Coordinates of C-alpha atoms in Angstrom, one line a residue:
X12 CA 33.1 17.1 -0.6
X13 CA 31.4 19.9 1.3
X14 CA 27.8 19.1 2.3
X15 CA 25.1 21.4 0.8
X16 CA 23.9 23.9 3.4
X17 CA 20.3 25.1 3.4
X18 CA 19.2 28.6 4.6
X19 CA 16.4 28.9 7.1
X20 CA 13.7 29.6 4.5
X21 CA 14.9 26.6 2.4
X22 CA 15.0 24.3 5.4
X23 CA 11.5 25.4 6.5
X24 CA 10.1 24.8 3.0
X25 CA 11.7 21.3 2.8
X26 CA 10.4 20.4 6.3
X27 CA 7.0 22.1 5.6
X28 CA 7.3 24.1 8.8
X29 CA 6.8 27.8 9.5
X30 CA 10.1 29.7 9.3
X31 CA 9.5 31.5 12.6
X32 CA 8.7 28.2 14.4
X33 CA 12.0 26.7 13.1
X34 CA 13.9 29.8 14.1
X35 CA 12.5 29.9 17.6
X36 CA 13.4 26.2 18.2
X37 CA 17.0 26.8 16.9
X38 CA 17.3 29.9 19.2
X39 CA 16.4 27.7 22.2
X40 CA 18.9 25.1 21.1
X41 CA 16.3 22.4 20.6
X42 CA 17.1 21.6 16.9
X43 CA 20.5 21.0 15.2
X44 CA 21.8 23.8 13.1
X45 CA 25.0 25.7 12.2
X46 CA 25.3 29.5 12.9
X47 CA 27.3 31.0 10.0
X48 CA 27.6 34.7 9.3
X49 CA 24.6 35.5 11.6
X50 CA 22.3 33.1 9.7
X51 CA 21.0 29.6 10.5
X52 CA 22.3 26.9 8.1
X53 CA 21.2 23.3 7.9
X54 CA 22.8 20.3 6.3
X55 CA 20.9 17.3 5.0
X56 CA 21.9 15.4 8.2
X57 CA 20.4 18.2 10.3
X58 CA 17.2 18.1 8.4
X59 CA 17.0 14.3 8.9
X60 CA 17.7 14.7 12.6
X61 CA 15.0 17.4 12.9
X62 CA 12.5 15.1 11.3
X63 CA 13.5 12.3 13.8
X64 CA 13.1 14.7 16.8
X65 CA 9.7 16.0 15.6
X66 CA 8.5 12.4 15.1
X67 CA 9.5 11.5 18.6
X68 CA 7.7 14.4 20.3
X69 CA 4.3 13.6 21.6
X70 CA 1.4 15.8 20.6
X71 CA 0.1 18.1 23.3
X72 CA -2.9 17.0 25.1
X73 CA -5.8 19.4 25.1
X74 CA -6.6 20.9 28.4
X75 CA -10.0 19.6 29.7
X76 CA -12.6 22.3 30.2
X77 CA -13.9 22.6 33.7
X78 CA -17.3 21.1 34.4
X79 CA -19.7 24.0 35.1
X80 CA -22.5 21.7 36.1
X81 CA -26.0 23.0 35.8
X82 CA -25.9 26.6 34.6
X83 CA -29.7 27.0 34.0
X84 CA -29.9 29.1 37.1
X85 CA -27.8 31.9 35.6
X86 CA -29.8 34.9 34.5
X87 CA -28.8 36.5 31.2
X88 CA -27.6 40.1 31.5
X89 CA -29.8 42.9 30.3
X90 CA -28.5 44.8 27.3
X91 CA -26.9 48.1 28.2
X92 CA -28.6 51.3 27.1
X93 CA -27.1 53.9 24.9
X94 CA -24.0 55.6 26.2
X95 CA -24.9 58.9 27.8
X96 CA -22.7 61.9 27.4
X97 CA -21.4 63.4 30.6
X98 CA -23.3 66.6 31.4
X99 CA -21.3 69.7 32.2
X100 CA -22.6 71.5 35.2
X101 CA -23.5 75.1 34.3

């Protein structure tokens, strides 16, 4: 029996992922897929493997913001005046 193959939109819907995200990961070769007739196809085994790989990935750590220390010495900028049109010399 031939396994059922899902298209990219179908696979993204089943995995609850963005289509573009899934496409980019497949383009880079990071996720299992089959390339048939210039389209991505996924079997049920591929979808199960994608879920396993996504579970194994660690979430990104947020980048700590730099400590600016005491910023009370900074003076706020004065608001700019209205834009002046350039004057043509006569």
